[in-house]
GROMACS .gro file of C-alpha atoms in nm:
model
  496
    1MET     CA    1   0.148  -3.116  -0.471
    2SER     CA    2  -0.021  -3.089  -0.125
    3LEU     CA    3  -0.052  -2.763   0.076
    4ASP     CA    4   0.220  -2.897   0.322
    5ASP     CA    5   0.452  -2.979   0.042
    6ILE     CA    6   0.400  -2.609  -0.081
    7ARG     CA    7   0.451  -2.482   0.264
    8ASN     CA    8   0.778  -2.689   0.326
    9ILE     CA    9   0.937  -2.552  -0.021
   10ARG     CA   10   0.833  -2.203   0.089
   11PHE     CA   11   0.984  -2.235   0.429
   12ALA     CA   12   1.322  -2.355   0.273
   13LYS     CA   13   1.295  -2.024   0.070
   14LEU     CA   14   1.240  -1.829   0.375
   15GLN     CA   15   1.554  -1.977   0.537
   16ARG     CA   16   1.761  -1.869   0.244
   17LEU     CA   17   1.621  -1.534   0.234
   18THR     CA   18   1.675  -1.494   0.601
   19GLU     CA   19   2.043  -1.590   0.546
   20ARG     CA   20   2.099  -1.330   0.277
   21PHE     CA   21   1.898  -1.040   0.414
   22GLY     CA   22   1.907  -1.111   0.796
   23SER     CA   23   1.524  -1.115   0.802
   24ALA     CA   24   1.257  -1.167   0.562
   25TYR     CA   25   1.025  -0.961   0.775
   26PRO     CA   26   1.225  -0.638   0.851
   27SER     CA   27   1.114  -0.379   1.104
   28GLU     CA   28   1.168  -0.064   0.888
   29VAL     CA   29   1.011   0.016   0.545
   30ALA     CA   30   1.187   0.259   0.295
   31ARG     CA   31   0.891   0.325   0.063
   32THR     CA   32   0.879   0.665  -0.091
   33HIS     CA   33   0.574   0.642  -0.314
   34THR     CA   34   0.263   0.426  -0.316
   35THR     CA   35   0.219   0.233  -0.636
   36ALA     CA   36  -0.096   0.465  -0.718
   37GLU     CA   37   0.138   0.788  -0.672
   38VAL     CA   38   0.384   0.647  -0.918
   39ARG     CA   39   0.120   0.568  -1.176
   40ASP     CA   40  -0.096   0.889  -1.136
   41THR     CA   41   0.226   1.123  -1.132
   42PHE     CA   42   0.432   0.913  -1.385
   43LYS     CA   43   0.494   1.188  -1.631
   44ALA     CA   44   0.618   1.432  -1.378
   45LEU     CA   45   0.841   1.167  -1.238
   46LEU     CA   46   0.982   1.091  -1.574
   47LYS     CA   47   1.091   1.457  -1.611
   48LYS     CA   48   1.309   1.431  -1.291
   49LYS     CA   49   1.655   1.339  -1.399
   50ARG     CA   50   1.819   1.055  -1.209
   51LEU     CA   51   1.529   1.012  -0.990
   52THR     CA   52   1.544   0.710  -0.749
   53LEU     CA   53   1.225   0.587  -0.577
   54THR     CA   54   1.114   0.297  -0.343
   55VAL     CA   55   0.792   0.118  -0.364
   56ALA     CA   56   0.672  -0.177  -0.203
   57GLY     CA   57   0.385  -0.432  -0.251
   58ARG     CA   58   0.254  -0.784  -0.272
   59VAL     CA   59   0.378  -0.965  -0.590
   60ARG     CA   60   0.062  -1.028  -0.803
   61ALA     CA   61   0.251  -1.180  -1.111
   62ILE     CA   62   0.590  -1.283  -1.232
   63ARG     CA   63   0.673  -1.299  -1.598
   64GLY     CA   64   1.036  -1.437  -1.658
   65HIS     CA   65   1.238  -1.368  -1.981
   66GLY     CA   66   1.574  -1.522  -1.940
   67GLY     CA   67   1.801  -1.259  -1.786
   68ALA     CA   68   1.506  -1.025  -1.717
   69THR     CA   69   1.176  -1.050  -1.521
   70PHE     CA   70   0.869  -0.839  -1.511
   71LEU     CA   71   0.641  -0.856  -1.207
   72ASP     CA   72   0.328  -0.674  -1.090
   73ILE     CA   73   0.321  -0.560  -0.734
   74ASP     CA   74   0.017  -0.394  -0.550
   75ASP     CA   75   0.028  -0.222  -0.210
   76GLY     CA   76  -0.350  -0.185  -0.197
   77SER     CA   77  -0.369   0.127  -0.400
   78GLY     CA   78  -0.330  -0.024  -0.742
   79LYS     CA   79  -0.093  -0.241  -0.952
   80LEU     CA   80   0.260  -0.127  -1.080
   81GLN     CA   81   0.487  -0.313  -1.310
   82ILE     CA   82   0.852  -0.369  -1.198
   83TYR     CA   83   1.147  -0.467  -1.428
   84LEU     CA   84   1.437  -0.674  -1.288
   85LYS     CA   85   1.731  -0.708  -1.504
   86LYS     CA   86   2.021  -0.933  -1.438
   87ASP     CA   87   2.279  -0.697  -1.578
   88ASP     CA   88   2.153  -0.404  -1.348
   89ILE     CA   89   2.115  -0.574  -1.012
   90GLY     CA   90   2.379  -0.847  -1.060
   91ASP     CA   91   2.374  -1.230  -1.100
   92GLU     CA   92   2.354  -1.293  -0.727
   93SER     CA   93   2.065  -1.051  -0.642
   94TYR     CA   94   1.877  -1.162  -0.963
   95GLY     CA   95   1.913  -1.524  -0.881
   96ALA     CA   96   1.808  -1.480  -0.516
   97PHE     CA   97   1.477  -1.314  -0.645
   98ILE     CA   98   1.418  -1.583  -0.912
   99ASP     CA   99   1.482  -1.874  -0.662
  100ASN     CA  100   1.310  -1.751  -0.355
  101ILE     CA  101   1.018  -1.508  -0.439
  102ASP     CA  102   0.678  -1.629  -0.516
  103VAL     CA  103   0.357  -1.476  -0.620
  104GLY     CA  104   0.198  -1.358  -0.283
  105ASP     CA  105   0.535  -1.250  -0.139
  106VAL     CA  106   0.559  -0.874  -0.009
  107VAL     CA  107   0.877  -0.716  -0.150
  108GLU     CA  108   1.039  -0.354  -0.160
  109ILE     CA  109   1.178  -0.231  -0.490
  110THR     CA  110   1.419   0.062  -0.536
  111GLY     CA  111   1.468   0.187  -0.877
  112SER     CA  112   1.377   0.459  -1.149
  113PRO     CA  113   1.079   0.505  -1.351
  114PHE     CA  114   1.066   0.436  -1.723
  115LEU     CA  115   0.831   0.364  -2.012
  116THR     CA  116   0.825   0.021  -2.179
  117LYS     CA  117   0.781  -0.003  -2.561
  118ARG     CA  118   0.428  -0.069  -2.503
  119LYS     CA  119   0.407   0.274  -2.291
  120GLU     CA  120   0.346   0.091  -1.967
  121PRO     CA  121   0.464   0.287  -1.670
  122THR     CA  122   0.735   0.066  -1.496
  123VAL     CA  123   1.004   0.085  -1.236
  124LEU     CA  124   1.350  -0.040  -1.352
  125ALA     CA  125   1.493  -0.213  -1.034
  126SER     CA  126   1.830  -0.134  -0.892
  127ASN     CA  127   1.777  -0.319  -0.566
  128TRP     CA  128   1.533  -0.519  -0.384
  129ARG     CA  129   1.449  -0.689  -0.067
  130PRO     CA  130   1.168  -0.908   0.095
  131LEU     CA  131   0.934  -0.763   0.346
  132ALA     CA  132   0.711  -1.057   0.411
  133LYS     CA  133   0.756  -1.424   0.278
  134ALA     CA  134   0.409  -1.593   0.216
  135LEU     CA  135   0.443  -1.951   0.348
  136LEU     CA  136   0.093  -2.037   0.192
  137PRO     CA  137  -0.003  -1.977  -0.174
  138LEU     CA  138  -0.277  -1.757  -0.299
  139PRO     CA  139  -0.580  -1.917  -0.464
  140ASP     CA  140  -0.576  -1.937  -0.839
  141SER     CA  141  -0.535  -1.581  -0.957
  142TRP     CA  142  -0.788  -1.619  -1.230
  143ALA     CA  143  -1.059  -1.815  -1.059
  144GLY     CA  144  -1.013  -1.637  -0.717
  145LEU     CA  145  -1.180  -1.778  -0.408
  146GLN     CA  146  -1.522  -1.905  -0.507
  147ASP     CA  147  -1.656  -2.104  -0.229
  148MET     CA  148  -1.898  -1.885  -0.057
  149GLU     CA  149  -1.851  -2.012   0.297
  150GLU     CA  150  -1.474  -2.024   0.254
  151ARG     CA  151  -1.471  -1.662   0.145
  152PHE     CA  152  -1.653  -1.553   0.460
  153ARG     CA  153  -1.423  -1.788   0.674
  154THR     CA  154  -1.095  -1.633   0.503
  155ARG     CA  155  -1.191  -1.276   0.432
  156ALA     CA  156  -0.828  -1.187   0.400
  157LEU     CA  157  -0.785  -1.422   0.113
  158ASP     CA  158  -1.126  -1.309  -0.046
  159LEU     CA  159  -1.008  -0.954  -0.042
  160LEU     CA  160  -0.670  -1.047  -0.200
  161THR     CA  161  -0.826  -1.249  -0.467
  162ASN     CA  162  -1.156  -1.087  -0.565
  163GLU     CA  163  -1.178  -0.740  -0.690
  164GLU     CA  164  -1.559  -0.746  -0.672
  165THR     CA  165  -1.527  -0.799  -0.267
  166ARG     CA  166  -1.286  -0.519  -0.246
  167ALA     CA  167  -1.531  -0.295  -0.441
  168ARG     CA  168  -1.820  -0.382  -0.238
  169PHE     CA  169  -1.643  -0.275   0.096
  170LYS     CA  170  -1.510   0.045  -0.057
  171ALA     CA  171  -1.880   0.109  -0.146
  172ARG     CA  172  -1.978   0.031   0.204
  173ARG     CA  173  -1.724   0.295   0.319
  174ASP     CA  174  -1.858   0.552   0.077
  175ILE     CA  175  -2.221   0.509   0.181
  176ILE     CA  176  -2.145   0.528   0.562
  177SER     CA  177  -1.931   0.850   0.480
  178ALA     CA  178  -2.232   0.996   0.300
  179MET     CA  179  -2.460   0.923   0.586
  180ARG     CA  180  -2.231   1.098   0.821
  181THR     CA  181  -2.174   1.395   0.596
  182PHE     CA  182  -2.549   1.464   0.558
  183LEU     CA  183  -2.637   1.413   0.931
  184GLU     CA  184  -2.340   1.654   1.024
  185HIS     CA  185  -2.473   1.909   0.771
  186GLU     CA  186  -2.813   1.875   0.925
  187GLY     CA  187  -2.671   1.973   1.276
  188PHE     CA  188  -2.653   1.623   1.422
  189GLU     CA  189  -2.394   1.531   1.671
  190GLU     CA  190  -2.235   1.182   1.667
  191VAL     CA  191  -2.233   1.014   1.997
  192GLU     CA  192  -2.154   0.672   2.148
  193THR     CA  193  -2.370   0.465   2.401
  194PRO     CA  194  -2.320   0.152   2.590
  195ILE     CA  195  -2.297  -0.179   2.422
  196LEU     CA  196  -2.310  -0.366   2.752
  197GLN     CA  197  -2.646  -0.277   2.920
  198PRO     CA  198  -2.791  -0.375   3.248
  199LEU     CA  199  -3.149  -0.396   3.082
  200TYR     CA  200  -3.190  -0.434   2.702
  201GLY     CA  201  -3.457  -0.238   2.521
  202GLY     CA  202  -3.536  -0.023   2.219
  203ALA     CA  203  -3.649  -0.301   2.004
  204LEU     CA  204  -3.848  -0.629   2.016
  205ALA     CA  205  -3.573  -0.883   1.999
  206ARG     CA  206  -3.419  -1.156   2.201
  207PRO     CA  207  -3.082  -1.041   2.358
  208PHE     CA  208  -2.738  -1.205   2.422
  209GLU     CA  209  -2.678  -1.242   2.792
  210THR     CA  210  -2.330  -1.210   2.972
  211PHE     CA  211  -2.195  -1.184   3.314
  212HIS     CA  212  -1.962  -0.910   3.462
  213ASN     CA  213  -1.754  -1.092   3.733
  214ALA     CA  214  -1.649  -0.778   3.929
  215LEU     CA  215  -1.998  -0.629   3.958
  216GLU     CA  216  -2.148  -0.983   3.994
  217GLU     CA  217  -2.428  -0.862   3.748
  218LYS     CA  218  -2.578  -1.009   3.456
  219LEU     CA  219  -2.553  -0.781   3.146
  220TYR     CA  220  -2.688  -0.783   2.797
  221LEU     CA  221  -2.539  -0.691   2.464
  222ARG     CA  222  -2.761  -0.424   2.331
  223ILE     CA  223  -3.026  -0.485   2.083
  224ALA     CA  224  -3.052  -0.096   2.009
  225PRO     CA  225  -2.915   0.217   2.135
  226GLU     CA  226  -3.253   0.401   2.144
  227LEU     CA  227  -3.327   0.433   2.513
  228TYR     CA  228  -2.981   0.593   2.579
  229LEU     CA  229  -3.008   0.825   2.284
  230LYS     CA  230  -3.327   0.960   2.404
  231ARG     CA  231  -3.169   1.031   2.735
  232LEU     CA  232  -2.948   1.268   2.539
  233ILE     CA  233  -3.239   1.434   2.397
  234VAL     CA  234  -3.379   1.495   2.747
  235GLY     CA  235  -3.040   1.613   2.840
  236GLY     CA  236  -3.060   1.902   2.594
  237MET     CA  237  -2.873   1.762   2.302
  238PRO     CA  238  -3.119   1.841   2.020
  239ARG     CA  239  -3.000   1.618   1.733
  240VAL     CA  240  -2.784   1.296   1.792
  241PHE     CA  241  -2.700   0.984   1.602
  242GLU     CA  242  -2.488   0.671   1.639
  243ILE     CA  243  -2.343   0.419   1.408
  244GLY     CA  244  -2.259   0.124   1.580
  245LYS     CA  245  -2.308  -0.255   1.650
  246ASN     CA  246  -2.625  -0.420   1.775
  247PHE     CA  247  -2.676  -0.768   1.875
  248ARG     CA  248  -2.974  -0.995   1.846
  249ASN     CA  249  -3.009  -1.365   1.936
  250GLU     CA  250  -3.185  -1.468   1.620
  251GLY     CA  251  -3.166  -1.687   1.313
  252ILE     CA  252  -2.903  -1.636   1.044
  253ASP     CA  253  -3.017  -1.600   0.694
  254VAL     CA  254  -2.939  -1.398   0.389
  255SER     CA  255  -3.105  -1.081   0.543
  256HIS     CA  256  -3.033  -1.146   0.900
  257SER     CA  257  -2.699  -1.140   1.104
  258PRO     CA  258  -2.682  -1.172   1.500
  259GLU     CA  259  -2.422  -0.887   1.498
  260PHE     CA  260  -2.513  -0.590   1.268
  261THR     CA  261  -2.448  -0.224   1.222
  262GLU     CA  262  -2.724   0.026   1.256
  263LEU     CA  263  -2.758   0.409   1.240
  264GLU     CA  264  -3.004   0.542   1.474
  265GLY     CA  265  -3.074   0.920   1.510
  266TYR     CA  266  -3.314   1.141   1.708
  267MET     CA  267  -3.432   1.499   1.641
  268ALA     CA  268  -3.606   1.712   1.895
  269TYR     CA  269  -3.917   1.918   1.818
  270GLU     CA  270  -3.992   1.716   1.507
  271ASP     CA  271  -4.296   1.509   1.422
  272ARG     CA  272  -4.370   1.214   1.188
  273HIS     CA  273  -4.453   1.441   0.892
  274SER     CA  274  -4.130   1.643   0.922
  275LEU     CA  275  -3.947   1.312   0.983
  276GLU     CA  276  -4.082   1.167   0.641
  277MET     CA  277  -3.955   1.475   0.447
  278PHE     CA  278  -3.620   1.441   0.622
  279LEU     CA  279  -3.587   1.086   0.536
  280GLU     CA  280  -3.662   1.152   0.173
  281ARG     CA  281  -3.386   1.413   0.161
  282PHE     CA  282  -3.156   1.179   0.356
  283VAL     CA  283  -3.208   0.887   0.101
  284LEU     CA  284  -3.170   1.108  -0.202
  285ALA     CA  285  -2.828   1.263  -0.074
  286VAL     CA  286  -2.683   0.944   0.058
  287VAL     CA  287  -2.766   0.765  -0.273
  288LYS     CA  288  -2.655   1.048  -0.486
  289GLN     CA  289  -2.326   1.098  -0.312
  290SER     CA  290  -2.224   0.747  -0.268
  291VAL     CA  291  -2.366   0.571  -0.583
  292GLY     CA  292  -2.378   0.891  -0.818
  293LYS     CA  293  -2.715   0.802  -0.974
  294LEU     CA  294  -3.080   0.790  -0.852
  295VAL     CA  295  -3.183   0.481  -1.043
  296LEU     CA  296  -3.062   0.154  -0.884
  297SER     CA  297  -3.091  -0.207  -0.994
  298PHE     CA  298  -3.156  -0.468  -0.708
  299ASP     CA  299  -3.238  -0.841  -0.775
  300GLY     CA  300  -3.333  -0.750  -1.132
  301LYS     CA  301  -3.570  -0.479  -1.041
  302GLU     CA  302  -3.531  -0.103  -1.132
  303ILE     CA  303  -3.569   0.138  -0.835
  304LYS     CA  304  -3.627   0.488  -0.916
  305ILE     CA  305  -3.556   0.724  -0.632
  306LYS     CA  306  -3.766   1.051  -0.649
  307LYS     CA  307  -3.968   1.273  -0.416
  308PRO     CA  308  -4.223   1.218  -0.292
  309PHE     CA  309  -4.207   0.862  -0.195
  310LYS     CA  310  -4.517   0.651  -0.227
  311ARG     CA  311  -4.730   0.631   0.116
  312ILE     CA  312  -4.946   0.336   0.207
  313LYS     CA  313  -5.110   0.256   0.540
  314PHE     CA  314  -5.013  -0.070   0.693
  315MET     CA  315  -5.372  -0.229   0.683
  316ASP     CA  316  -5.440  -0.104   0.339
  317ALA     CA  317  -5.104  -0.269   0.223
  318ILE     CA  318  -5.220  -0.603   0.375
  319LYS     CA  319  -5.552  -0.578   0.214
  320GLU     CA  320  -5.397  -0.511  -0.136
  321TYR     CA  321  -5.117  -0.756  -0.139
  322ALA     CA  322  -5.209  -1.022   0.118
  323LEU     CA  323  -5.570  -1.023  -0.010
  324LEU     CA  324  -5.716  -0.997   0.328
  325PRO     CA  325  -5.996  -0.748   0.281
  326GLY     CA  326  -6.164  -0.759   0.630
  327VAL     CA  327  -5.829  -0.769   0.810
  328GLU     CA  328  -5.937  -0.498   1.070
  329SER     CA  329  -6.218  -0.714   1.217
  330MET     CA  330  -6.004  -1.029   1.211
  331SER     CA  331  -5.946  -1.208   1.558
  332VAL     CA  332  -5.617  -1.365   1.661
  333ASP     CA  333  -5.731  -1.704   1.566
  334ASP     CA  334  -5.850  -1.580   1.225
  335LEU     CA  335  -5.505  -1.423   1.176
  336ARG     CA  336  -5.333  -1.759   1.285
  337SER     CA  337  -5.546  -1.934   1.018
  338ALA     CA  338  -5.435  -1.698   0.771
  339THR     CA  339  -5.062  -1.730   0.840
  340GLU     CA  340  -5.098  -2.101   0.790
  341ARG     CA  341  -5.262  -2.054   0.464
  342LEU     CA  342  -4.986  -1.826   0.363
  343GLY     CA  343  -4.707  -2.071   0.496
  344ILE     CA  344  -4.587  -1.852   0.767
  345GLN     CA  345  -4.455  -2.018   1.090
  346VAL     CA  346  -4.546  -1.812   1.395
  347GLY     CA  347  -4.496  -1.882   1.776
  348ARG     CA  348  -4.765  -1.934   2.035
  349ALA     CA  349  -4.738  -1.617   2.219
  350MET     CA  350  -4.817  -1.376   1.931
  351THR     CA  351  -5.043  -1.064   1.960
  352LYS     CA  352  -5.266  -0.950   1.675
  353GLY     CA  353  -5.004  -0.692   1.582
  354LYS     CA  354  -4.723  -0.929   1.566
  355LEU     CA  355  -4.933  -1.181   1.348
  356LEU     CA  356  -5.011  -0.910   1.110
  357ASP     CA  357  -4.639  -0.795   1.121
  358GLU     CA  358  -4.548  -1.161   0.994
  359ILE     CA  359  -4.806  -1.147   0.730
  360PHE     CA  360  -4.673  -0.806   0.610
  361LYS     CA  361  -4.314  -0.935   0.602
  362LYS     CA  362  -4.404  -1.252   0.419
  363SER     CA  363  -4.676  -1.131   0.184
  364VAL     CA  364  -4.650  -0.749   0.134
  365ARG     CA  365  -4.305  -0.632   0.164
  366LYS     CA  366  -4.164  -0.813  -0.155
  367HIS     CA  367  -4.408  -0.610  -0.371
  368LEU     CA  368  -4.284  -0.275  -0.275
  369VAL     CA  369  -4.009  -0.199  -0.502
  370SER     CA  370  -3.997   0.189  -0.539
  371PRO     CA  371  -3.936   0.374  -0.225
  372THR     CA  372  -4.255   0.348  -0.014
  373PHE     CA  373  -4.345   0.468   0.330
  374ILE     CA  374  -4.567   0.230   0.540
  375THR     CA  375  -4.763   0.423   0.797
  376HIS     CA  376  -5.003   0.347   1.095
  377HIS     CA  377  -4.857   0.020   1.233
  378PRO     CA  378  -5.035  -0.163   1.524
  379LEU     CA  379  -4.947  -0.004   1.865
  380ASP     CA  380  -4.857  -0.341   2.023
  381ILE     CA  381  -4.569  -0.381   1.787
  382SER     CA  382  -4.452  -0.015   1.839
  383PRO     CA  383  -4.422   0.028   2.231
  384LEU     CA  384  -4.198   0.332   2.196
  385ALA     CA  385  -4.383   0.520   1.950
  386LYS     CA  386  -4.684   0.779   2.002
  387ALA     CA  387  -5.017   0.697   1.913
  388ALA     CA  388  -5.133   0.842   1.577
  389PRO     CA  389  -5.430   1.083   1.613
  390GLY     CA  390  -5.736   0.861   1.696
  391GLY     CA  391  -5.518   0.652   1.935
  392GLN     CA  392  -5.562   0.314   1.734
  393TYR     CA  393  -5.231   0.302   1.546
  394ALA     CA  394  -4.870   0.409   1.608
  395ASP     CA  395  -4.740   0.734   1.453
  396ARG     CA  396  -4.469   0.537   1.290
  397VAL     CA  397  -4.319   0.510   0.936
  398GLN     CA  398  -4.136   0.235   0.791
  399LEU     CA  399  -3.940   0.273   0.456
  400ILE     CA  400  -3.942  -0.020   0.207
  401MET     CA  401  -3.730  -0.019  -0.105
  402GLY     CA  402  -3.665  -0.322  -0.349
  403GLY     CA  403  -3.886  -0.540  -0.127
  404GLN     CA  404  -3.647  -0.470   0.159
  405GLU     CA  405  -3.702  -0.294   0.491
  406VAL     CA  406  -3.465   0.002   0.495
  407MET     CA  407  -3.571   0.219   0.769
  408ASN     CA  408  -3.786   0.221   1.089
  409ALA     CA  409  -3.891   0.567   1.220
  410TYR     CA  410  -4.167   0.726   1.444
  411ALA     CA  411  -4.273   1.008   1.661
  412GLU     CA  412  -4.120   0.895   1.990
  413LEU     CA  413  -4.348   0.833   2.287
  414ASN     CA  414  -4.257   1.119   2.543
  415ASP     CA  415  -4.537   1.078   2.799
  416PRO     CA  416  -4.378   0.886   3.090
  417ILE     CA  417  -4.715   0.763   3.224
  418GLU     CA  418  -4.802   0.610   2.893
  419GLN     CA  419  -4.470   0.469   2.840
  420ARG     CA  420  -4.477   0.295   3.176
  421LYS     CA  421  -4.811   0.134   3.069
  422ARG     CA  422  -4.653   0.010   2.750
  423PHE     CA  423  -4.353  -0.130   2.942
  424GLU     CA  424  -4.579  -0.322   3.177
  425SER     CA  425  -4.787  -0.463   2.887
  426GLN     CA  426  -4.450  -0.581   2.742
  427GLU     CA  427  -4.355  -0.727   3.068
  428ASP     CA  428  -4.691  -0.928   3.067
  429LEU     CA  429  -4.604  -1.061   2.716
  430ARG     CA  430  -4.262  -1.180   2.812
  431ALA     CA  431  -4.414  -1.342   3.133
  432SER     CA  432  -4.661  -1.536   2.883
  433GLY     CA  433  -4.359  -1.657   2.673
  434ASP     CA  434  -4.279  -1.391   2.423
  435MET     CA  435  -3.898  -1.380   2.469
  436GLU     CA  436  -3.875  -1.071   2.249
  437ALA     CA  437  -4.084  -0.848   2.465
  438VAL     CA  438  -3.885  -0.588   2.693
  439GLY     CA  439  -3.931  -0.516   3.069
  440VAL     CA  440  -3.984  -0.193   3.243
  441ASP     CA  441  -3.676   0.029   3.233
  442GLU     CA  442  -3.721   0.244   3.546
  443SER     CA  443  -3.385   0.442   3.465
  444TYR     CA  444  -3.513   0.554   3.126
  445LEU     CA  445  -3.862   0.632   3.271
  446GLU     CA  446  -3.709   0.859   3.537
  447SER     CA  447  -3.518   1.049   3.265
  448MET     CA  448  -3.848   1.107   3.073
  449GLU     CA  449  -3.999   1.230   3.367
  450TYR     CA  450  -3.771   1.533   3.366
  451GLY     CA  451  -3.951   1.605   3.028
  452MET     CA  452  -3.878   1.498   2.675
  453PRO     CA  453  -3.948   1.730   2.410
  454PRO     CA  454  -4.141   1.614   2.124
  455THR     CA  455  -3.884   1.396   1.925
  456ALA     CA  456  -3.877   1.225   1.591
  457GLY     CA  457  -3.630   0.917   1.566
  458PHE     CA  458  -3.513   0.689   1.291
  459GLY     CA  459  -3.313   0.358   1.270
  460ILE     CA  460  -3.136   0.232   0.951
  461GLY     CA  461  -3.001  -0.118   0.913
  462VAL     CA  462  -2.660  -0.011   0.747
  463ASP     CA  463  -2.584  -0.370   0.635
  464ARG     CA  464  -2.912  -0.396   0.456
  465PHE     CA  465  -2.884  -0.065   0.308
  466VAL     CA  466  -2.546  -0.142   0.179
  467GLN     CA  467  -2.700  -0.467   0.016
  468LEU     CA  468  -2.966  -0.261  -0.143
  469LEU     CA  469  -2.729   0.006  -0.320
  470THR     CA  470  -2.473  -0.263  -0.411
  471ASP     CA  471  -2.720  -0.512  -0.539
  472THR     CA  472  -2.594  -0.780  -0.311
  473HIS     CA  473  -2.818  -1.061  -0.191
  474ASN     CA  474  -2.658  -1.200   0.120
  475VAL     CA  475  -2.609  -0.987   0.413
  476ARG     CA  476  -2.265  -1.161   0.480
  477GLU     CA  477  -2.130  -1.023   0.169
  478VAL     CA  478  -2.128  -0.674   0.322
  479ILE     CA  479  -2.000  -0.756   0.658
  480LEU     CA  480  -1.608  -0.821   0.655
  481PHE     CA  481  -1.625  -1.079   0.922
  482PRO     CA  482  -1.975  -1.227   0.970
  483LEU     CA  483  -2.066  -1.475   1.244
  484LEU     CA  484  -2.049  -1.833   1.107
  485ARG     CA  485  -2.104  -2.171   1.281
  486THR     CA  486  -1.776  -2.301   1.394
  487LYS     CA  487  -1.647  -2.570   1.138
  488LYS     CA  488  -1.552  -2.898   1.291
  489GLU     CA  489  -1.240  -3.074   1.161
  490GLY     CA  490  -1.309  -3.272   0.849
  491GLU     CA  491  -1.650  -3.131   0.800
  492GLU     CA  492  -1.760  -3.003   0.462
  493ALA     CA  493  -1.870  -2.644   0.418
  494GLN     CA  494  -2.236  -2.608   0.463
  495GLU     CA  495  -2.328  -2.245   0.478
  496LYS     CA  496  -2.451  -2.103   0.147
   0.00000   0.00000   0.00000
């Protein structure tokens, strides 16, 4: 039977329900208890004589036995068994249910609690009515929705049919809640900064462009909230954080999404060393609260989270894992040759630091399983970070776990003169073809000139962190509605 045939049959049932009840989509709901409340307080409910309650939910299963029918309903808080008996609700009402209600429909049931012979908490129905007639059937209740791209495109069905999907997004909620709890306990204030910006900045990435008709001005979707959050530090807010969407016009793969969620936070009067200790406490607290244990499994690897985290300098890590012992003295041409040998594709307008960063991502990161701080990155890929003592490297720290980048943090550059030089260098790179380089942000520089206190900042890719803590290997699995290429009519699914 085709989907159109099923829809036509269900539409006829909808018409019959409308004739009987006036509407199969009523405007009022008379629910007195959630399905979870009934199950969780069932013994107490049984003690109440002549108790009548009303529950509602989606029909998950129907099991007919002549003049009686068992069904399972679920309102999102859990399943509850319902018992409809012809002798109790009458032939006409019972027949209307049997003839017109399908798995997937949403119904309201009024009745009283009782225990079946198998000791199953159940509601004996005395009345029922439809709340929403489903015109399309749910996927097979046992197999669920299996095709990966179809699950992303029809997330409502994915959530309805896959318990694993629902559990993953509950875990995401718990992880974000744990982040907020920790930061608020540490004295941080949650804020919001603009998503539409006249000049993008705060990261090295290509932006999305748009146009504001009333202002007659080009705007950008933010690639990071950094420069606005640091304005708040200048303004006297000593600890701030934001959890929100960023947008980067880049490729899509199992670890990259053009629209993603990031947590960024800034602390005045802190340096990189105190920042590292803070991040250790942050990770331990969030993992313990949200996951309940400090030993994780990711991609078949065991990750033990304990202090102190391992620390390796950026160049030392490349020497050890990319097998480039003389990396400090290598020229840009030497590094280009090295990337070719390692099978890394790079663009033409790449500095030495960017080439080193590509080598790190490809050949080093996958080896770092236990929590590891990478320090002393090249300055040219850290235009907003202070220079470490000696001036050769950035006073920056990157946290790697399970071979994945989890956090990026550094002592913030608070010298407006030096910041202008860095911006101008980035502008030169952009003019030479580096589309990820940023320009000079005069408004931010003006804020800095009022005096920015020493500040430590950190950014956490929330989606990747959730991936790590839930042992999930495609970032679109942890984003409710990931961006997908529009599927043309008649085209087979191609995204995997």
